[in-house]
Short mmCIF file of N, CA and C and ligand atoms in Angstrom, two decimals:
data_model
loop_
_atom_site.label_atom_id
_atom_site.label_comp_id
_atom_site.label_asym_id
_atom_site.label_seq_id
_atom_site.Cartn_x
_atom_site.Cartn_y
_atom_site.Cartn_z
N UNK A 254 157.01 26.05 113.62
CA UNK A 254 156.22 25.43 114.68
C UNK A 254 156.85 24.10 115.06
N UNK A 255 157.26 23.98 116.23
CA UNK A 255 158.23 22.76 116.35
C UNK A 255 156.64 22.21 117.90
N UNK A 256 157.18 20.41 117.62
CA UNK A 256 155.92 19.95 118.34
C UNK A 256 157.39 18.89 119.92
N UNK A 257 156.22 18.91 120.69
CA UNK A 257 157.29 18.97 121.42
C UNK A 257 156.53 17.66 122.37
N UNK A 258 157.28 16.67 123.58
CA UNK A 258 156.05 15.60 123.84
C UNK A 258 156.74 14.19 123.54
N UNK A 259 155.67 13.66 123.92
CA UNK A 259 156.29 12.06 123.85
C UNK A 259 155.24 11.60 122.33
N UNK A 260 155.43 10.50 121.81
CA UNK A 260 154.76 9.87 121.13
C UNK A 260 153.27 9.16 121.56
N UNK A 261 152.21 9.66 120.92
CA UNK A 261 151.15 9.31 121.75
C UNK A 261 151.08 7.58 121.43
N UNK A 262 151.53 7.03 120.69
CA UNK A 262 151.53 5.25 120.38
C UNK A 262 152.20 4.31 121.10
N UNK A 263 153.71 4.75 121.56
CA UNK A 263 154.30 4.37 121.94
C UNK A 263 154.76 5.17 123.31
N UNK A 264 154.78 5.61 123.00
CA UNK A 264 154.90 6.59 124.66
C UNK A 264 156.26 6.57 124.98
N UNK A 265 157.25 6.40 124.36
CA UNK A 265 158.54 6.18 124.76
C UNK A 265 159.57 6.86 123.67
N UNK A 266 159.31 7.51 122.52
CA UNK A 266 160.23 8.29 121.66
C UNK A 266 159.25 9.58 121.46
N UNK A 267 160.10 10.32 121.23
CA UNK A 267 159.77 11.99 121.10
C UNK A 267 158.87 12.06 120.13
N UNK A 268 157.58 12.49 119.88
CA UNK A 268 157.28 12.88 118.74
C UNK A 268 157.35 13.85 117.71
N UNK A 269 157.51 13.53 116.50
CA UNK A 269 158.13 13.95 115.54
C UNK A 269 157.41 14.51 114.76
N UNK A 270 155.92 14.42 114.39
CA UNK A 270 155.36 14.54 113.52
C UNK A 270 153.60 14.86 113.95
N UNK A 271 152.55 15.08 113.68
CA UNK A 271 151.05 15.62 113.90
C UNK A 271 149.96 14.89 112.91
N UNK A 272 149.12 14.03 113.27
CA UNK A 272 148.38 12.83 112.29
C UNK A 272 147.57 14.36 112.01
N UNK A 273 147.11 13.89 110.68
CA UNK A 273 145.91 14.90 109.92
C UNK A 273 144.80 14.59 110.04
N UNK A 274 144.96 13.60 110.68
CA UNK A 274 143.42 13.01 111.33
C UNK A 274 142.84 13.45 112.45
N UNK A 275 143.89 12.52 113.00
CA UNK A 275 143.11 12.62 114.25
C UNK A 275 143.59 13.91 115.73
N UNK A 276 145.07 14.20 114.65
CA UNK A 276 145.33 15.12 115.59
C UNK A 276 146.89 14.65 116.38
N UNK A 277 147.12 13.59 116.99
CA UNK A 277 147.90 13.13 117.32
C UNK A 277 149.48 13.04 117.08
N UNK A 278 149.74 13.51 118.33
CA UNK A 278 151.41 13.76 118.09
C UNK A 278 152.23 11.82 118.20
N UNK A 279 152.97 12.09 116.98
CA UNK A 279 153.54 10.76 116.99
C UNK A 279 155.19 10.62 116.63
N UNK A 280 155.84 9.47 116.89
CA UNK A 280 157.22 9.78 116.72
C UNK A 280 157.57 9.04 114.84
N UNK A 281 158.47 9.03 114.27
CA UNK A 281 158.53 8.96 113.44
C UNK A 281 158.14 7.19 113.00
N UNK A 282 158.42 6.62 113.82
CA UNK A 282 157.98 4.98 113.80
C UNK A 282 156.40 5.04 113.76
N UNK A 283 155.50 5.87 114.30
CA UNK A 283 154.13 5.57 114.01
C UNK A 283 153.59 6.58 113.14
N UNK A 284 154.53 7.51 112.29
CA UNK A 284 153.81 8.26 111.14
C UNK A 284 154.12 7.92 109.89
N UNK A 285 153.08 8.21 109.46
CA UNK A 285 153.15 7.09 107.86
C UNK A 285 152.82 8.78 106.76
N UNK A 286 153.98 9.42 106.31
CA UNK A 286 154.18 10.81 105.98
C UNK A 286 153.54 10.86 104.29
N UNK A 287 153.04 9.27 103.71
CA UNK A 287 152.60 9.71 102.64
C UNK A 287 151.41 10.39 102.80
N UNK A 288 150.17 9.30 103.65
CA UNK A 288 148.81 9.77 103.98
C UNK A 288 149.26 11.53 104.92
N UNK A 289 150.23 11.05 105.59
CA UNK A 289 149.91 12.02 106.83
C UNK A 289 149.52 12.02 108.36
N UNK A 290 149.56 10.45 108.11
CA UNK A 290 148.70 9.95 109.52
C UNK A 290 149.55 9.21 110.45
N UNK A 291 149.02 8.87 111.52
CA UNK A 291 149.47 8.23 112.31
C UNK A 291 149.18 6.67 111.86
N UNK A 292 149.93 5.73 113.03
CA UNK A 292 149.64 4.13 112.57
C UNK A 292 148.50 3.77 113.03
N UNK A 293 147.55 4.43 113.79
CA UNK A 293 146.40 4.50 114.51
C UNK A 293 145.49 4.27 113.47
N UNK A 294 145.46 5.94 112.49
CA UNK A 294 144.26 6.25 111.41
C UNK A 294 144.50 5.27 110.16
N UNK A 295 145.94 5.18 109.81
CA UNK A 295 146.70 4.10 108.86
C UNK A 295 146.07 2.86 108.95
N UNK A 296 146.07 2.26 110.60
CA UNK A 296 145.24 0.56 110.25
C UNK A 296 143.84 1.15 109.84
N UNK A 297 143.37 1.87 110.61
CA UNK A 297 141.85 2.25 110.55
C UNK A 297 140.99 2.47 109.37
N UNK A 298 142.24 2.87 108.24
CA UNK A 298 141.83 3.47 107.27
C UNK A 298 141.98 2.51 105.95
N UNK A 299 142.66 0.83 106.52
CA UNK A 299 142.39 0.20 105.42
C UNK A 299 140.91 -0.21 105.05
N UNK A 300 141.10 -0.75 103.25
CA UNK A 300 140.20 -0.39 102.75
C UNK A 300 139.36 -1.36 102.86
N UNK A 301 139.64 -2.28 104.08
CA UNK A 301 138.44 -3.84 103.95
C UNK A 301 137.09 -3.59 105.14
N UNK A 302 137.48 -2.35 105.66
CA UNK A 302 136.87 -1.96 106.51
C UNK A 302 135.28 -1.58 105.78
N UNK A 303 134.27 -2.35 106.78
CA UNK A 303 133.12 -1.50 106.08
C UNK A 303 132.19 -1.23 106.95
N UNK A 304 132.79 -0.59 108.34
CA UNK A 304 131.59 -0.27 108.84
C UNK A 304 130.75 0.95 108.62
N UNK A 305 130.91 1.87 107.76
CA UNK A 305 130.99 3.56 107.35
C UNK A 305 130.68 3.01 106.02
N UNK A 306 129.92 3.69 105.56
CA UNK A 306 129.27 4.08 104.06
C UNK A 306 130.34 5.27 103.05
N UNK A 307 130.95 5.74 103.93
CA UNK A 307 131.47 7.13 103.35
C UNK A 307 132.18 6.69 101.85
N UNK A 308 131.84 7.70 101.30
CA UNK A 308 132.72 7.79 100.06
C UNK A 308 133.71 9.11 99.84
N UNK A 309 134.87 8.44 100.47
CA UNK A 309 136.01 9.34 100.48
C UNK A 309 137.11 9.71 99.30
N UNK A 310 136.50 8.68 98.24
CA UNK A 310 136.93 8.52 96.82
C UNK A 310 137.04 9.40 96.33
N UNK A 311 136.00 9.78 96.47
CA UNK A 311 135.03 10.80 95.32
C UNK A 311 135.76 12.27 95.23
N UNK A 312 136.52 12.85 94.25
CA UNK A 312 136.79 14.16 94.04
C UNK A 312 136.05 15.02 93.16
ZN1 ZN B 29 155.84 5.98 118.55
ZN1 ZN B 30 145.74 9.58 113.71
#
């Protein structure tokens, strides 16, 4: 399955890669391949954030 498109962050390099989040095609400068995500869900998803209760910890 090859993804094909511009980078939805930057809009100016090919994207390379598909966030597990949110969906989003991104080029290799805005995917962060440990999480899986884009740099979008990446800021979003630090942990000082508290507007959400969720406990995503939990296995
Ligand atoms: Zn980009
Ligand atoms: Zn994302």
């Amino acid at each position: 399955m090859s993804i094909s498109g511009l980078c939805q962050i930057c809009e100016s390099r090919s994207a390379q890669e598909r966030c597990a989040n949110c969906g989003a095609l991104v080029c290799e400068q805005h995917y962060e391949p440990g999480p899986g995500l884009c740099a979008d869900c990446v800021a979003q998803g630090q942990p000082d954030r508290q507007s959400d209760d969720v406990d995503i910890n939990r296995f």
